[in-house]
Each structure stands twice: as C-alpha cells, then as structure tokens.
mmCIF file of C-alpha atoms in Angstrom:
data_model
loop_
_atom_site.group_PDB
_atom_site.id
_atom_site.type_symbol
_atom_site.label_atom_id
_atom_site.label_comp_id
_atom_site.label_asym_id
_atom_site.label_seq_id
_atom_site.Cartn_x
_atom_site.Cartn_y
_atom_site.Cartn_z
ATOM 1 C CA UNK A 1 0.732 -101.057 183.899
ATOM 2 C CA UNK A 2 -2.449 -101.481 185.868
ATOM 3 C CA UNK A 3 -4.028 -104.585 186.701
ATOM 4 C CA UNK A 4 -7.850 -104.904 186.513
ATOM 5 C CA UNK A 5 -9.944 -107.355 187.927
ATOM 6 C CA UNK A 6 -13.347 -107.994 186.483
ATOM 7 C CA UNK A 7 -16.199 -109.799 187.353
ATOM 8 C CA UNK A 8 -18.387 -111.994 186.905
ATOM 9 C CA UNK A 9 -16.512 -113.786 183.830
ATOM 10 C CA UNK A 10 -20.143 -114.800 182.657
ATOM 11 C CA UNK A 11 -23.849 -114.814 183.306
ATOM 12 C CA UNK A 12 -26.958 -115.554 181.793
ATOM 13 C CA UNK A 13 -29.784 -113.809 182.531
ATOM 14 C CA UNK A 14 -33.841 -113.564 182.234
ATOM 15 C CA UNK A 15 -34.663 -110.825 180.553
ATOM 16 C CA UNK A 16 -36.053 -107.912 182.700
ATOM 17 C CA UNK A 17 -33.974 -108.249 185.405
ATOM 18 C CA UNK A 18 -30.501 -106.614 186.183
ATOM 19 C CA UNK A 19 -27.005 -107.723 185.939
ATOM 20 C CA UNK A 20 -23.950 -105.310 188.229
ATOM 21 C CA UNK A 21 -20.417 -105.890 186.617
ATOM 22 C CA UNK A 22 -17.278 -104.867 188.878
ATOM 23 C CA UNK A 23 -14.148 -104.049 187.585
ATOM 24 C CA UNK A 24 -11.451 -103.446 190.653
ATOM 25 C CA UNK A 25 -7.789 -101.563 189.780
ATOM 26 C CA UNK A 26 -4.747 -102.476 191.801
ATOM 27 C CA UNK A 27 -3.698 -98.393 191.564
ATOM 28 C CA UNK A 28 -5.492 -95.503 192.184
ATOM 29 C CA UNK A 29 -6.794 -93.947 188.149
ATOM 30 C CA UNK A 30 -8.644 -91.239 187.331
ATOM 31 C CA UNK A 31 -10.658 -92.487 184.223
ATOM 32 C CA UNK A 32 -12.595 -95.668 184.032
ATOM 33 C CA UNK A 33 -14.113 -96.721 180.613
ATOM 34 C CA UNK A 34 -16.637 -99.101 179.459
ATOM 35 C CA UNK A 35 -17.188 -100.897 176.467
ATOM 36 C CA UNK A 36 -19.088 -103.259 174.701
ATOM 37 C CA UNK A 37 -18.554 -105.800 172.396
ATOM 38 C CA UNK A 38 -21.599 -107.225 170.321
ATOM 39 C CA UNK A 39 -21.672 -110.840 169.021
ATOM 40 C CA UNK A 40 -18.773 -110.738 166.047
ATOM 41 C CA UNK A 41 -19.074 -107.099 166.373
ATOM 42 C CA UNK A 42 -15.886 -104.454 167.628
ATOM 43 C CA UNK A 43 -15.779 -102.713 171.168
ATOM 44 C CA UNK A 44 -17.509 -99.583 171.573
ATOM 45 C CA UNK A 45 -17.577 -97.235 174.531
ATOM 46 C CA UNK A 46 -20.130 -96.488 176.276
ATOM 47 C CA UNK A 47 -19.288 -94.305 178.962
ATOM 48 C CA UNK A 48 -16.190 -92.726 181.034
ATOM 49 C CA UNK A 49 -16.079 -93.090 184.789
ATOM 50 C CA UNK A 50 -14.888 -90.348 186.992
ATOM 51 C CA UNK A 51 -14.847 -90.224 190.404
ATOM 52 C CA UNK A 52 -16.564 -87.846 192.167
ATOM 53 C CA UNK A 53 -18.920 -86.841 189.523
ATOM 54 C CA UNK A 54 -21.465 -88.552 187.143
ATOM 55 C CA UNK A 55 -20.164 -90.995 184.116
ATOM 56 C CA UNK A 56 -20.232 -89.451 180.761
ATOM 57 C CA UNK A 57 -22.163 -91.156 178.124
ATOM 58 C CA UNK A 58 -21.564 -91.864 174.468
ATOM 59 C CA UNK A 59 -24.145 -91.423 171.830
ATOM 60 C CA UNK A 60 -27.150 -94.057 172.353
ATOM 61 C CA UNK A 61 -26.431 -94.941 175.743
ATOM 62 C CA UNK A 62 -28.465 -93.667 178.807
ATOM 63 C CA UNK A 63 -27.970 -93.311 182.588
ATOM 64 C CA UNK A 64 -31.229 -95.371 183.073
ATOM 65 C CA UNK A 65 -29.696 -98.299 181.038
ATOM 66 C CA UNK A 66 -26.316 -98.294 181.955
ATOM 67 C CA UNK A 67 -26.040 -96.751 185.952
ATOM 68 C CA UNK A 68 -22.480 -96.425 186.475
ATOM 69 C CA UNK A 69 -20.953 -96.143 189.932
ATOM 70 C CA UNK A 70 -17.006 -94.852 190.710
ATOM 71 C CA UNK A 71 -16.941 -94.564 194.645
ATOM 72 C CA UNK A 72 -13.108 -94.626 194.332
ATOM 73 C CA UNK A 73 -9.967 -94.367 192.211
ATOM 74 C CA UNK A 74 -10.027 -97.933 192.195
ATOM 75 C CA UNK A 75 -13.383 -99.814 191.324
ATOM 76 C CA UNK A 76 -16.226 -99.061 189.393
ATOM 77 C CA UNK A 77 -19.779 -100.966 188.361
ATOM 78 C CA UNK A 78 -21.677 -100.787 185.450
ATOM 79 C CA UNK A 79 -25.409 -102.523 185.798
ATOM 80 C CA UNK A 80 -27.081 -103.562 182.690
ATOM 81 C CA UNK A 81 -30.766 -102.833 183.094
ATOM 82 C CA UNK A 82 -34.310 -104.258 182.511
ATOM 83 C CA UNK A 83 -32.015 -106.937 179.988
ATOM 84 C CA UNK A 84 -33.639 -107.730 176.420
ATOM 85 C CA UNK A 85 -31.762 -110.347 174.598
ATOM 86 C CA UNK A 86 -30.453 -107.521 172.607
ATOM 87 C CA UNK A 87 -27.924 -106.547 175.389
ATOM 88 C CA UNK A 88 -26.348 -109.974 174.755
ATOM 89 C CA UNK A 89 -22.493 -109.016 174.488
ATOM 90 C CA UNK A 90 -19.508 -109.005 175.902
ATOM 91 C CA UNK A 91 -18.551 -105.468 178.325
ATOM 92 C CA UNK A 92 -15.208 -104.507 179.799
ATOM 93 C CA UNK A 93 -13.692 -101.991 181.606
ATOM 94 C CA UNK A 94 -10.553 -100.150 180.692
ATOM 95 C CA UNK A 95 -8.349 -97.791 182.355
ATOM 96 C CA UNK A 96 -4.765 -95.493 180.777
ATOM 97 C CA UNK A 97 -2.051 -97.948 181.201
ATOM 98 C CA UNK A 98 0.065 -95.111 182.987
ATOM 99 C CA UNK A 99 -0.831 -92.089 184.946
ATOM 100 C CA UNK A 100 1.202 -90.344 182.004
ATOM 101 C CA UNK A 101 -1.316 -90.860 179.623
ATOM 102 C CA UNK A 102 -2.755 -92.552 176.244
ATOM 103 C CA UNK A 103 0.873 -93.039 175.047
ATOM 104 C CA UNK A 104 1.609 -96.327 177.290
ATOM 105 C CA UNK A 105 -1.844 -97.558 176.111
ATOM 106 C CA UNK A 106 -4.940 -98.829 178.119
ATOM 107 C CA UNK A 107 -5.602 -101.995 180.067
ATOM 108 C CA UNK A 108 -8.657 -103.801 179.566
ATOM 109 C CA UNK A 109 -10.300 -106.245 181.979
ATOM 110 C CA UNK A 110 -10.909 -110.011 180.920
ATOM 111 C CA UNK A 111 -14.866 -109.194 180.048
ATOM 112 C CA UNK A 112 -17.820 -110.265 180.972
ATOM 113 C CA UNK A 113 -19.686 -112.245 178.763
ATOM 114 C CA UNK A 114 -23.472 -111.577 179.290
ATOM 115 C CA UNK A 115 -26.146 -113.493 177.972
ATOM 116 C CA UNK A 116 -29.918 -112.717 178.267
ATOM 117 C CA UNK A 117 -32.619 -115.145 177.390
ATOM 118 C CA UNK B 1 -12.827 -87.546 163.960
ATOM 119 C CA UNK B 2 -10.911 -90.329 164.445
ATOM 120 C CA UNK B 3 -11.367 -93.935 162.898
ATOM 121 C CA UNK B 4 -9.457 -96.779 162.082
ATOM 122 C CA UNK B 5 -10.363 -99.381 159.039
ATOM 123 C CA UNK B 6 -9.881 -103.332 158.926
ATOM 124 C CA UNK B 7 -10.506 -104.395 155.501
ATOM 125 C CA UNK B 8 -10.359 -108.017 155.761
ATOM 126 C CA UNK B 9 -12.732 -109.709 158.197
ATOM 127 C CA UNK B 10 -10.338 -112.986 157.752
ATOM 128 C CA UNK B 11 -7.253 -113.826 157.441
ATOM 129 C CA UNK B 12 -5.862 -117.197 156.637
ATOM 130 C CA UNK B 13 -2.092 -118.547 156.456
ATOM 131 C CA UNK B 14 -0.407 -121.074 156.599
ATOM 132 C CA UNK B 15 2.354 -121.725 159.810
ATOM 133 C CA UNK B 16 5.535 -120.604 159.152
ATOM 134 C CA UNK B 17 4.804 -118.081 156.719
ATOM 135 C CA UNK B 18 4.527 -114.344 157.196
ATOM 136 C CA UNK B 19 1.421 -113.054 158.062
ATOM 137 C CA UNK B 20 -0.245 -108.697 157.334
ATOM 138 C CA UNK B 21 -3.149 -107.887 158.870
ATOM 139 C CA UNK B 22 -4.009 -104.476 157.701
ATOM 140 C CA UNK B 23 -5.149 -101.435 159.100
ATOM 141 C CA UNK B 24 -5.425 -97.825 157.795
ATOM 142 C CA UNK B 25 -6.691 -94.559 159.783
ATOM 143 C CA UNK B 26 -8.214 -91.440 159.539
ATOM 144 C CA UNK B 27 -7.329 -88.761 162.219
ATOM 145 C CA UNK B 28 -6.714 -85.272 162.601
ATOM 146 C CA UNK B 29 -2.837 -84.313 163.909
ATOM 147 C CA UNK B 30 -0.511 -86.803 164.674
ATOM 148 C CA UNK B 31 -1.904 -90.554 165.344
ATOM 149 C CA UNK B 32 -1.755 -92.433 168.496
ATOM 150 C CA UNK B 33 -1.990 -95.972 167.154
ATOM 151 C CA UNK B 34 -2.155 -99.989 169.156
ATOM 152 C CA UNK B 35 -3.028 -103.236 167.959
ATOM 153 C CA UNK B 36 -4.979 -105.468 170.278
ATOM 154 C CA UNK B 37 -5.056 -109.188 170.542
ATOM 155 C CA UNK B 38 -8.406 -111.299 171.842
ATOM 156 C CA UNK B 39 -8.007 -114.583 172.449
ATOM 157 C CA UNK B 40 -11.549 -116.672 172.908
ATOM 158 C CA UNK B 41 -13.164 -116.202 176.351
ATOM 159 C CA UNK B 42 -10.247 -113.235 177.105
ATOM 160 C CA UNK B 43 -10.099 -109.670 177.416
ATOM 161 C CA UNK B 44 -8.176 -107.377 175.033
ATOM 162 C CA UNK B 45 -4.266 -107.809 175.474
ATOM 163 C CA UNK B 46 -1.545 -104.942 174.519
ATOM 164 C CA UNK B 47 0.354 -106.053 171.330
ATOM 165 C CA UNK B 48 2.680 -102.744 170.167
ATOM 166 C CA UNK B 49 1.466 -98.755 169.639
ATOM 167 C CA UNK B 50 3.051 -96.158 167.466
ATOM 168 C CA UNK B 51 3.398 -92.671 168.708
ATOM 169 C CA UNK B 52 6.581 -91.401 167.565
ATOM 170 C CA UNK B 53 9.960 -92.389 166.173
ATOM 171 C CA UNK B 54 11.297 -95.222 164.466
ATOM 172 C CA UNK B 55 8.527 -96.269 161.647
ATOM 173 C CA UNK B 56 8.817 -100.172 162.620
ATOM 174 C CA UNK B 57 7.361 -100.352 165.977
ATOM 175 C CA UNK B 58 8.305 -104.066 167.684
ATOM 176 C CA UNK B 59 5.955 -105.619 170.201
ATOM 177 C CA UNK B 60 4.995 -108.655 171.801
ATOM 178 C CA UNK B 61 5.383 -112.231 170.729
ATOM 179 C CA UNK B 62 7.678 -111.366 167.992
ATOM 180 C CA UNK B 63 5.037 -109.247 166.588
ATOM 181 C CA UNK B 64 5.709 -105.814 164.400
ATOM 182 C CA UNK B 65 3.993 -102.815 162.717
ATOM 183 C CA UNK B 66 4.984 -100.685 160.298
ATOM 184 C CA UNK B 67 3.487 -97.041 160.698
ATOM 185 C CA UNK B 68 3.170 -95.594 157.174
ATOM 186 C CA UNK B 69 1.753 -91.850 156.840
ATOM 187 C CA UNK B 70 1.827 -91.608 153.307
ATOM 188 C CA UNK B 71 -0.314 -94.433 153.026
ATOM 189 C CA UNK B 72 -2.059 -93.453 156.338
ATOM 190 C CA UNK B 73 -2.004 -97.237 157.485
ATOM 191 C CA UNK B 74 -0.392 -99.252 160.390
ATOM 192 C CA UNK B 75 -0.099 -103.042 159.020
ATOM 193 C CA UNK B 76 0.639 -105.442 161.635
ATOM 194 C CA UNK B 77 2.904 -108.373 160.617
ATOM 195 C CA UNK B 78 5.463 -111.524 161.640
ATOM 196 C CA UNK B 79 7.612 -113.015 160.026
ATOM 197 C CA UNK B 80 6.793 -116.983 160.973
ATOM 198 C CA UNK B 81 3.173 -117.222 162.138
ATOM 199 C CA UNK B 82 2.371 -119.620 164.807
ATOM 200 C CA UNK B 83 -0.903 -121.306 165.012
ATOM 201 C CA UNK B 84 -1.417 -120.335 168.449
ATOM 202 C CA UNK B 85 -1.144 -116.932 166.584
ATOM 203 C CA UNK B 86 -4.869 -117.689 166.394
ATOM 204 C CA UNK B 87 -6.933 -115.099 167.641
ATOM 205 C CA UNK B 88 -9.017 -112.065 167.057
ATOM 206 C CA UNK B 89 -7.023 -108.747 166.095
ATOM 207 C CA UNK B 90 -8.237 -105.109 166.834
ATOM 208 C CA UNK B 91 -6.297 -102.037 165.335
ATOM 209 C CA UNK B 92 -7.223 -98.767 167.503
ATOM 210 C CA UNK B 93 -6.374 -95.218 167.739
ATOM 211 C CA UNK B 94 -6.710 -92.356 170.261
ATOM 212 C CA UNK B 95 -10.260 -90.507 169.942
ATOM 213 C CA UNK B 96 -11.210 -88.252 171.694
ATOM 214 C CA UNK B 97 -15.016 -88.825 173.752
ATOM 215 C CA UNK B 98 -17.022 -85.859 175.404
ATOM 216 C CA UNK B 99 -13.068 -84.319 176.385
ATOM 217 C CA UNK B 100 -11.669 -87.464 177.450
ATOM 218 C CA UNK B 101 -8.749 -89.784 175.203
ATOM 219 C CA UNK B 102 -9.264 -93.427 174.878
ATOM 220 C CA UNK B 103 -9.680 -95.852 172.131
ATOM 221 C CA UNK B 104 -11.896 -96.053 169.672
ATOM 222 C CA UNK B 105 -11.585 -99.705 167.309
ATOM 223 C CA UNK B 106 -11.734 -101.349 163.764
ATOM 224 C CA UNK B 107 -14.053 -103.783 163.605
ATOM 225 C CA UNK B 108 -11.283 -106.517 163.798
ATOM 226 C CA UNK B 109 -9.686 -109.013 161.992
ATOM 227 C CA UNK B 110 -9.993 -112.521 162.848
ATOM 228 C CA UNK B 111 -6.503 -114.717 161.766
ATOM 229 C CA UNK B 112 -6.492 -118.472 160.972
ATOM 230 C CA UNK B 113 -3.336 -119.704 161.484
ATOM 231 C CA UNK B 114 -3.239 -123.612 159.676
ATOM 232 C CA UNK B 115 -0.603 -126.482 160.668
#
C-alpha cells in the first residue's frame, strides 16, 4: 500500500493567519482526501483531490476556507484560512490503498495537529 | 446513505481478558467495512476490512471481526487484550461523496486496557 508523508506534525497558530499542510505519496493516485478530526470528535471529509481539476467539497466546507492544490499524482496541500480557534483539530490526508480500489482500504497520513490561539 | 454506529464511547478491560468493541451499520447493497486504530499523536492505522467471504475476518495484532448481516454489525474483538492495546478505535464503511468512494466513520471508541 501507499506511503504518505505529511507535514507539519504540529503548529500553533494566531488566529487570522494561514496554515499550508502537505501530504506527499510515494506512487502516483488518482484521489486525494482530506479530513478532519475535531477535539474528541471522529474524522470527517472535507474534500476529494483530483488532479487536473478543482477539489470537490463536502457539505459546510468552502473553497475560500479550505484552498486545495493537486499539481500531481503525488502531493497535494490543503491551507486552512483566516484561522479562528474553532479550526483547532487534527487534518489528514488519505489516499485508496491500491489502484484496485476501496477493497484494500485507504492510507491515512500521520496528521497534523493544528492549534489556533 | 451510509453510516456506521459506535455505541460505547469507552471501553474498559482488564489485560488478559477478551475485549468487543462494537459497531453496527447502515448501508444500502453490500457493505465495505474496516476498523481503524489511533494511537495518541498518530495517524489512522489499517486494522482488518470485510468485503466478502469468510464471516470472521483476521487482521493485525491478533485482532478479529466478526461481520454479522442479520444483526447488521461488525464487532471487533481479541481474545487476550494487551495494554498497549490502548488506543482510540474507529469502525468505517465505504460512502459514497459527490461520485467518489472513501470512508466515512463512527465516532470512535476509545479502549482502556488495565494491568
């Protein structure tokens, strides 16, 4: 299965500004996903990276929040915009664990834990 | 649409003895299901998945679920828990978002695993 690394592990942040989390692949896949993880709260997605054309987004996240980038098969950013304290949480990236599909299951990346005071 | 459900928020046992954490779904056609591990500070990490076959999937660190469709649930369980059995557990099943698969979670099930 893929291998996904993900940075930065942490951050803490003022709010306002804007925080740009990488996730890199060591093989080429065609879907990127991110979640989120509130505090003490389960993962939910909030968009699907494909390259070559704009991320789709779930219900209650924006484009304006949550810019998404896929230049390649291989890496993808998510930024975190104008931060309140509310977007405290934990995000990762996830990508199918085969290029057969959802039946080998999904690799996740080891989070980043972002905290905004 | 698809959903899993974690009833417990906690589960405590002793080490040595068996441990359940319980999950039941709700989906539409055949289910897709995993169970997730998160250890403190880490990402999510693969335990087992049923798709088809054999009821009793097997997975990782001597770790089994039982896939039961009558029932519509997917318990995960072990035999001998260890204390490093410690961690945060996710049940999750295939959903489908805006025409693409992936996950979608319980809300998790945190297991205490005493000396």
């Amino acid at each position: 299965s893929a291998v996904i690394s993900q940075k930065p592990s942490r951050d803490i942040c003022q709010r306002g500004t804007s925080l740009t989390i990488q996730c890199q692949v060591d093989s080429q896949v065609t879907m990127m996903f991110w979640y989120r993880q509130q505090p003490g709260q389960s993962l939910t997605l909030i968009a699907t990276a494909n390259q070559g054309s704009e991320a789709t987004y779930e219900s209650g996240f924006v484009i304006d929040k949550f810019p998404i980038s896929r230049p390649n098969l291989t890496f993808s950013t998510l930024t975190v915009s104008n931060m309140s304290p509310e977007d405290s949480s934990i995000y990762l990236c996830s990508v199918p664990g085969s290029r057969t599909g959802v039946g080998d299951g999904y690799t996740f990346g080891s989070g980043t834990r972002l905290t905004v005071v | 649409a698809q959903s899993v459900a974690q009833p417990e928020d906690q589960v405590n046992v002793a080490e040595g003895n068996p441990l359940t954490v319980k999950c039941t779904y709700s989906v539409s056609g055949n289910p897709y299901l995993f169970w997730y591990v998160q250890y403190p500070n880490r990402g999510l990490q693969f335990l087992l998945k049923y798709i088809t076959g054999d009821n009793l999937v097997k997975g990782s660190y001597g770790f089994e679920a039982e896939f039961n469709k009558s029932q519509t649930s997917f318990h995960l369980k072990k035999p001998s828990a260890l204390v490093s059995d410690s961690a945060l557990y996710f049940c999750a099943v295939r959903a489908w978002f805006s025409g693409y698969s992936t996950l979608t979670f319980g809300k998790g099930t945190m297991l205490l695993v005493s000396p």
